[in-house]
Coordinates of C-alpha atoms in Angstrom, one line a residue:
M26 CA 6.3 40.5 -7.2
F27 CA 6.3 38.0 -4.3
R28 CA 5.3 38.9 -0.8
V29 CA 6.0 37.0 2.4
S30 CA 4.3 37.1 5.7
G31 CA 6.1 36.7 9.0
D32 CA 6.7 33.3 10.5
A33 CA 4.5 33.9 13.5
P34 CA 1.2 31.9 13.6
E35 CA -0.8 35.1 13.9
S36 CA 0.5 36.3 10.6
V37 CA -1.9 33.9 8.8
F38 CA -4.8 36.0 10.1
S39 CA -3.2 39.4 9.5
G40 CA -4.6 41.8 6.9
Q41 CA -1.3 42.5 5.3
A42 CA 1.9 40.7 4.4
Q43 CA 5.4 42.2 4.0
R44 CA 6.6 42.8 0.5
T45 CA 9.9 41.2 -0.7
R46 CA 12.0 42.1 -3.7
R47 CA 10.6 41.8 -7.2
L48 CA 11.6 38.4 -8.7
H49 CA 12.1 38.6 -12.4
S50 CA 12.5 34.8 -12.6
V51 CA 8.9 34.2 -11.6
R52 CA 7.1 36.5 -14.0
A53 CA 3.9 35.2 -15.6
A54 CA 2.2 36.0 -18.8
P55 CA -1.0 37.9 -18.5
A56 CA -3.9 35.6 -17.7
R57 CA -6.6 35.2 -20.3
P58 CA -10.2 35.7 -19.1
A59 CA -12.1 32.5 -18.3
P60 CA -14.3 31.3 -21.2
P61 CA -18.0 31.5 -20.9
V62 CA -19.7 28.5 -19.1
D63 CA -20.8 25.7 -21.4
I64 CA -24.6 25.9 -21.1
A65 CA -25.0 22.2 -22.0
E66 CA -22.7 21.2 -19.1
A67 CA -24.6 23.5 -16.8
E68 CA -27.9 22.1 -17.9
E69 CA -26.6 18.5 -17.4
F70 CA -25.7 19.3 -13.8
L71 CA -28.9 21.2 -12.9
R72 CA -31.0 18.3 -14.2
L73 CA -28.9 15.9 -12.1
F74 CA -29.4 18.1 -9.1
H75 CA -33.1 18.3 -9.5
A76 CA -33.4 14.5 -10.2
E77 CA -31.6 13.7 -6.9
N78 CA -33.3 16.6 -4.9
R79 CA -36.9 16.4 -5.7
D80 CA -37.9 19.2 -3.4
S81 CA -35.6 21.8 -5.0
G82 CA -38.3 23.7 -6.9
S83 CA -39.0 24.3 -10.6
L84 CA -36.3 22.9 -12.9
Q85 CA -37.4 25.0 -15.8
Q86 CA -37.2 28.2 -13.8
R87 CA -33.7 27.3 -12.7
L88 CA -32.6 26.5 -16.2
D89 CA -34.0 29.8 -17.5
R90 CA -32.2 31.7 -14.7
M91 CA -28.9 29.9 -15.5
R92 CA -29.2 30.7 -19.2
Y93 CA -29.9 34.3 -18.5
E94 CA -26.8 34.6 -16.2
V95 CA -24.5 32.8 -18.7
E96 CA -25.7 34.9 -21.6
T97 CA -25.4 38.1 -19.6
V98 CA -22.1 37.7 -17.7
G99 CA -20.6 34.4 -19.1
S100 CA -21.2 32.4 -15.9
Y101 CA -23.9 31.6 -13.3
R102 CA -23.9 31.3 -9.5
H103 CA -24.7 28.0 -7.8
T104 CA -27.1 28.1 -5.0
P105 CA -25.7 26.9 -1.6
Q106 CA -27.6 23.7 -2.0
E107 CA -26.2 23.2 -5.6
L108 CA -22.7 23.9 -4.4
T109 CA -22.9 21.3 -1.6
F110 CA -24.4 18.7 -3.8
G111 CA -21.9 19.4 -6.6
A112 CA -18.9 19.1 -4.3
Q113 CA -20.2 15.9 -2.8
V114 CA -20.9 14.3 -6.2
A115 CA -17.5 15.4 -7.4
W116 CA -16.1 13.2 -4.6
R117 CA -18.6 10.4 -5.6
N118 CA -17.3 10.6 -9.2
N119 CA -13.5 10.9 -8.5
A120 CA -12.0 7.8 -10.2
R121 CA -8.8 7.9 -8.2
C122 CA -10.4 7.8 -4.7
I123 CA -11.0 4.6 -2.9
G124 CA -12.8 6.2 0.1
R125 CA -15.9 7.4 -1.8
L126 CA -18.3 5.4 0.4
Y127 CA -18.5 8.5 2.6
W128 CA -19.3 11.1 -0.1
R129 CA -22.5 12.2 1.6
S130 CA -20.6 13.1 4.8
L131 CA -18.5 15.8 3.1
K132 CA -18.8 19.1 5.0
V133 CA -18.9 21.9 2.4
R134 CA -17.7 25.4 3.4
D135 CA -19.1 28.1 1.0
L136 CA -16.3 30.7 0.8
R137 CA -17.1 32.1 -2.7
D138 CA -17.0 35.7 -1.4
V139 CA -13.5 35.4 0.0
H140 CA -11.1 37.1 -2.4
D141 CA -8.0 38.4 -0.7
V142 CA -4.9 36.3 0.0
S143 CA -4.9 36.7 3.8
A144 CA -8.5 35.7 4.1
V145 CA -8.0 32.7 1.9
A146 CA -5.0 31.6 4.1
A147 CA -7.0 32.2 7.3
H148 CA -9.8 30.0 6.0
C149 CA -7.3 27.3 5.0
V150 CA -6.1 27.3 8.6
Q151 CA -9.7 27.1 9.8
H152 CA -10.1 24.1 7.5
L153 CA -7.3 22.4 9.2
R154 CA -8.8 23.0 12.6
M155 CA -12.2 21.7 11.5
A156 CA -10.9 18.7 9.6
T157 CA -8.4 17.6 12.3
N158 CA -11.1 17.6 15.0
N159 CA -8.7 16.4 17.7
G160 CA -7.8 13.4 15.6
K161 CA -11.4 12.3 14.7
I162 CA -10.8 13.4 11.1
R163 CA -13.8 15.0 9.3
P164 CA -14.1 15.2 5.5
V165 CA -14.2 18.9 4.6
I166 CA -14.0 21.0 1.5
S167 CA -13.5 24.8 1.4
V168 CA -14.8 26.2 -1.9
F169 CA -13.3 29.6 -2.8
P170 CA -14.5 31.9 -5.6
P171 CA -14.9 30.4 -9.1
E172 CA -13.2 31.4 -12.3
I173 CA -15.4 33.9 -14.1
P174 CA -14.8 36.1 -17.2
Q175 CA -14.8 39.2 -15.0
R176 CA -12.4 38.1 -12.3
P177 CA -9.8 35.3 -12.0
A178 CA -10.1 33.0 -9.1
P179 CA -7.5 32.6 -6.2
R180 CA -4.9 29.9 -6.5
I181 CA -3.3 27.8 -3.8
W182 CA 0.1 26.7 -5.0
N183 CA 0.7 23.8 -2.5
E184 CA -0.2 20.3 -3.5
Q185 CA -1.6 19.7 0.0
L186 CA -2.0 22.3 2.7
I187 CA 0.6 20.4 4.8
R188 CA 3.7 19.2 3.0
Y189 CA 7.3 18.8 4.2
A190 CA 10.3 20.7 2.9
G191 CA 13.1 19.0 0.9
Y192 CA 16.6 20.5 1.4
R193 CA 19.2 19.7 -1.2
R194 CA 22.6 18.6 0.2
Q195 CA 26.0 19.1 -1.5
V196 CA 26.4 15.3 -1.8
G197 CA 23.3 15.1 -4.0
S198 CA 20.9 13.7 -1.3
V199 CA 17.9 15.5 0.1
L200 CA 16.9 16.1 3.7
G201 CA 13.2 15.8 3.9
D202 CA 10.8 15.1 1.0
P203 CA 12.6 15.0 -2.4
R204 CA 9.3 15.6 -4.2
Y205 CA 9.3 19.2 -2.9
A206 CA 13.0 20.0 -3.2
R207 CA 12.4 22.4 -6.1
F208 CA 9.4 24.0 -4.4
T209 CA 11.5 24.4 -1.2
D210 CA 14.3 26.0 -3.2
A211 CA 11.9 28.4 -4.8
L212 CA 10.3 29.4 -1.4
I213 CA 13.7 30.0 0.2
G214 CA 14.5 32.2 -2.8
F215 CA 11.3 34.1 -2.3
G216 CA 12.2 34.9 1.3
W217 CA 11.1 31.9 3.4
R218 CA 13.3 31.3 6.4
P219 CA 13.5 27.6 7.3
P220 CA 14.1 26.6 11.0
A221 CA 17.6 27.2 12.3
Q222 CA 17.8 23.4 12.9
R223 CA 16.5 21.9 9.7
S224 CA 14.8 18.5 9.9
A225 CA 13.2 15.9 7.6
F226 CA 9.8 17.2 8.6
D227 CA 9.7 21.0 8.4
V228 CA 6.3 22.2 7.3
L229 CA 6.3 24.4 4.2
P230 CA 4.5 27.7 4.2
L231 CA 1.2 28.1 2.4
V232 CA 1.3 30.0 -0.9
V233 CA -1.8 31.9 -2.0
E234 CA -2.1 33.9 -5.1
T235 CA -4.7 36.3 -6.5
A236 CA -4.6 38.4 -9.7
E237 CA -4.9 41.6 -7.6
E238 CA -2.3 40.9 -4.9
G239 CA 0.1 38.4 -6.4
P240 CA 1.5 35.4 -4.5
H241 CA 2.0 35.5 -0.7
M242 CA 3.5 33.1 1.7
F243 CA 1.9 32.2 5.1
A244 CA 3.4 30.1 7.9
L245 CA 0.9 27.5 9.1
P246 CA 0.3 27.7 12.9
A247 CA 2.3 24.9 14.5
E248 CA -0.4 24.1 17.0
L249 CA -2.8 23.3 14.2
V250 CA -0.5 20.9 12.3
K251 CA -1.2 17.7 14.2
E252 CA 1.5 15.2 13.6
V253 CA 1.9 11.5 14.6
P254 CA 5.3 10.2 15.8
L255 CA 5.8 6.7 14.5
S256 CA 6.6 3.6 16.6
H257 CA 6.1 -0.1 16.0
P258 CA 4.0 -2.5 18.1
E259 CA 6.9 -5.0 18.4
L260 CA 10.1 -3.2 17.4
P261 CA 11.4 -0.7 20.1
W262 CA 14.1 0.6 17.8
F263 CA 11.6 1.9 15.3
A264 CA 10.7 5.0 17.4
E265 CA 14.4 5.9 17.4
L266 CA 14.2 6.6 13.6
G267 CA 12.4 9.8 14.6
L268 CA 9.7 9.5 11.9
R269 CA 6.4 11.3 11.9
W270 CA 3.6 12.3 9.6
H271 CA 0.8 14.8 9.6
A272 CA -2.7 13.7 10.5
V273 CA -4.8 15.2 7.7
P274 CA -4.3 15.0 3.9
V275 CA -5.8 18.2 2.5
I276 CA -5.5 18.2 -1.3
S277 CA -5.3 21.8 -2.3
N278 CA -4.3 22.2 -6.0
M279 CA -7.1 20.3 -7.7
R280 CA -9.8 22.1 -9.6
L281 CA -13.4 21.4 -8.6
R282 CA -15.7 21.6 -11.7
I283 CA -19.4 21.7 -11.2
G284 CA -21.8 22.3 -14.1
G285 CA -19.3 24.1 -16.2
V286 CA -18.2 26.4 -13.4
S287 CA -14.5 26.0 -12.3
Y288 CA -13.3 26.4 -8.8
P289 CA -9.4 26.3 -8.9
A290 CA -9.1 26.8 -5.1
A291 CA -11.1 24.1 -3.3
P292 CA -9.0 22.3 -0.7
F293 CA -10.6 19.0 0.5
N294 CA -9.7 16.1 2.7
G295 CA -10.8 12.7 3.8
W296 CA -8.5 10.6 6.0
Y297 CA -5.4 8.6 5.3
M298 CA -5.2 5.0 4.2
G299 CA -2.1 3.6 5.8
T300 CA -0.4 2.7 2.5
E301 CA -0.5 6.3 1.3
I302 CA 2.0 7.0 4.1
G303 CA 3.9 3.7 4.6
A304 CA 4.1 2.4 1.0
R305 CA 4.2 5.7 -0.9
N306 CA 5.4 8.7 1.1
F307 CA 7.9 6.7 3.1
G308 CA 8.4 3.8 0.7
D309 CA 8.8 5.3 -2.8
T310 CA 12.4 5.6 -3.9
D311 CA 11.9 9.2 -5.0
R312 CA 10.3 10.2 -1.7
Y313 CA 11.7 9.2 1.8
D314 CA 13.0 5.8 0.5
L315 CA 12.9 4.2 4.0
V316 CA 12.5 0.6 2.9
P317 CA 16.3 0.0 2.8
V318 CA 16.7 1.7 6.2
V319 CA 14.1 -0.5 7.8
A320 CA 15.5 -3.6 6.2
E321 CA 18.9 -2.9 7.6
K322 CA 17.5 -2.4 11.1
L323 CA 15.6 -5.7 10.7
G324 CA 18.9 -7.4 9.8
L325 CA 17.5 -8.7 6.4
D326 CA 19.7 -10.0 3.6
T327 CA 19.6 -7.1 1.0
S328 CA 22.3 -8.6 -1.2
R329 CA 19.7 -10.3 -3.5
E330 CA 16.2 -9.4 -4.5
D331 CA 14.8 -13.0 -4.1
T332 CA 15.1 -12.8 -0.3
L333 CA 12.0 -10.4 -0.6
W334 CA 13.7 -8.0 1.8
R335 CA 11.8 -5.1 0.3
D336 CA 8.4 -6.7 0.9
R337 CA 9.2 -7.7 4.5
A338 CA 10.5 -4.2 5.3
L339 CA 7.5 -2.6 3.6
V340 CA 5.1 -4.6 5.7
E341 CA 6.7 -3.5 9.0
L342 CA 6.8 0.1 7.9
N343 CA 3.1 0.0 7.2
R344 CA 2.4 -1.8 10.4
A345 CA 4.1 1.0 12.2
V346 CA 2.0 3.7 10.5
L347 CA -1.3 2.0 11.4
H348 CA -0.2 1.3 14.9
S349 CA 1.0 4.8 15.5
Y350 CA -2.1 6.5 14.2
Q351 CA -4.3 4.2 16.2
Q352 CA -2.3 4.9 19.4
A353 CA -2.5 8.6 18.8
G354 CA -6.3 8.5 18.3
V355 CA -6.1 9.7 14.7
T356 CA -8.5 8.3 12.1
I357 CA -6.8 6.0 9.6
T358 CA -7.8 2.9 7.6
D359 CA -6.0 -0.1 6.2
H360 CA -6.0 -1.1 2.6
H361 CA -7.9 -4.4 3.1
T362 CA -10.8 -2.8 5.0
E363 CA -11.0 0.2 2.6
S364 CA -11.0 -2.1 -0.4
K365 CA -14.0 -4.0 0.9
R366 CA -15.8 -0.7 1.7
F367 CA -15.1 0.5 -1.8
L368 CA -16.9 -2.5 -3.3
T369 CA -19.8 -1.6 -1.0
H370 CA -19.8 1.9 -2.5
L371 CA -19.7 0.4 -6.0
A372 CA -22.7 -1.9 -5.3
K373 CA -24.7 1.1 -3.9
E374 CA -23.9 3.2 -7.0
E375 CA -24.9 0.3 -9.3
A376 CA -28.1 -0.2 -7.3
A377 CA -28.9 3.5 -7.8
G378 CA -28.4 3.2 -11.5
R379 CA -25.3 5.4 -11.6
K380 CA -22.0 4.8 -13.2
C381 CA -19.0 4.7 -10.9
P382 CA -15.8 5.7 -12.8
V383 CA -12.7 3.9 -11.5
D384 CA -9.0 4.3 -12.3
W385 CA -7.7 0.7 -11.5
S386 CA -4.1 1.9 -11.1
W387 CA -5.2 4.2 -8.2
I388 CA -7.9 2.1 -6.6
V389 CA -5.7 -1.0 -6.2
P390 CA -3.5 -0.4 -3.1
P391 CA 0.3 -0.1 -3.6
M392 CA 0.9 -3.1 -1.3
S393 CA -0.6 -6.6 -1.5
G394 CA -2.8 -5.6 -4.4
S395 CA -3.9 -9.1 -5.3
Q396 CA -4.9 -9.8 -1.7
T397 CA -7.6 -7.1 -1.9
P398 CA -11.0 -7.6 -3.6
V399 CA -10.6 -4.5 -5.8
F400 CA -7.8 -6.1 -7.8
H401 CA -9.8 -8.9 -9.3
R402 CA -12.3 -7.2 -11.5
Y403 CA -12.9 -4.6 -14.3
Y404 CA -14.4 -1.2 -13.9
D405 CA -16.2 1.5 -15.8
E406 CA -13.5 4.1 -16.8
D407 CA -15.8 6.7 -18.3
P408 CA -15.4 10.0 -16.4
Q409 CA -18.5 11.5 -14.8
R410 CA -19.3 15.1 -13.9
P411 CA -18.9 17.0 -11.5
D412 CA -15.3 16.0 -10.7
F413 CA -12.0 17.1 -9.3
L414 CA -9.4 17.8 -12.0
L415 CA -5.7 18.5 -12.2
D416 CA -4.1 20.9 -14.7
D417 CA -0.5 21.3 -15.9
D418 CA -0.1 24.8 -14.4
A419 CA -1.2 23.8 -11.0
T420 CA 1.1 20.7 -11.0
R421 CA 4.0 22.9 -12.1
R422 CA 3.5 25.4 -9.4
A423 CA 3.1 22.7 -6.7
L424 CA 6.4 21.1 -7.6
E425 CA 8.5 23.9 -8.9
G426 CA 7.3 26.9 -7.0
G427 CA 6.1 28.9 -10.0
P428 CA 5.7 30.6 -12.3
P429 CA 2.8 32.6 -10.8
R430 CA -0.5 32.2 -12.5
F431 CA -1.0 36.0 -12.9
A432 CA 1.3 38.7 -14.2
P433 CA 2.6 40.9 -11.4
G434 CA 1.0 44.2 -10.9
P435 CA 2.6 47.5 -9.7
R436 CA 4.1 47.8 -6.3
R437 CA 1.8 49.3 -3.6

């Protein structure tokens, strides 16, 4: 069963959502109960917490309490201080993030007692409000209930809280973001009504699923989705392309794992590095693929690759992104500055005697890589815990719009 809310902004905060028809194509197999927490992993985390928080009381008493809870119910509950520390350290340990210098600034929202779909959606909206902060982006994480043997945790299907629809055309092209064409098709099939005048930047609804209620769709309030219209500091025609992008990248389908406890719904954000938008979202050939468009407007010779027309167009596209966000007063950083800051973070971690895992393919920017200091060195690749993780089910739901994580229950 799939249920859909109305498209009005206030529907996000409503206690109920309208039911749609039962969809046989999105049935899921019954979910297996979560396995008991690994006591060794829990002990490893608690020892780390007490080592870095000397005023946190008796380690032995905490270990005894943890073991009792795990042996009794299969899991244990983190204290608010442990949850905050664990989420911050997960950011510190995430090998794919270049912006980890700011890990201590992460604002942790403890939402472990929020279980119903409407409340989860409402808190996601509140997350957007807090993180956007009128353009002065704040790093925030909203941690919803963990996966425990007695009760499955909520799931957020979307890859990020804000993503744009991709509409398939008869000629084989896509209006909007091709990465989410299948997700968009699925949501339309589930009952989502796109705007009457479709565009390349229509915000997709948020999909929240629980074992008790199934998946629901919620329209994000338009006034809380801050977007930046793109222009160029020197090219007046660039604004006529009608491009825009959202201000806050809130990753919402990664699993936060702290001391053996898994939190499948824990949306979190930093702020954008310009190349994430200009070189990847707009530049990738399987996304908006705007490099040829910009090259044509620049009058470049695209008949041969050795004219480096792609490189020249990509630079101007990225200049436009940085210029536009700065003009709009929205926090953003460039890849040269952030690369230097990352090496500062790395030096601090080494000075503290900690390992800093790095995935070179993610840390090196997707433009002018060899011109950044992060390119010219080797890194420790051993993963550290706590961390943020992806799983195949979450990836499939985010890109294909199903199947649901939980088998549908009876109609109410």
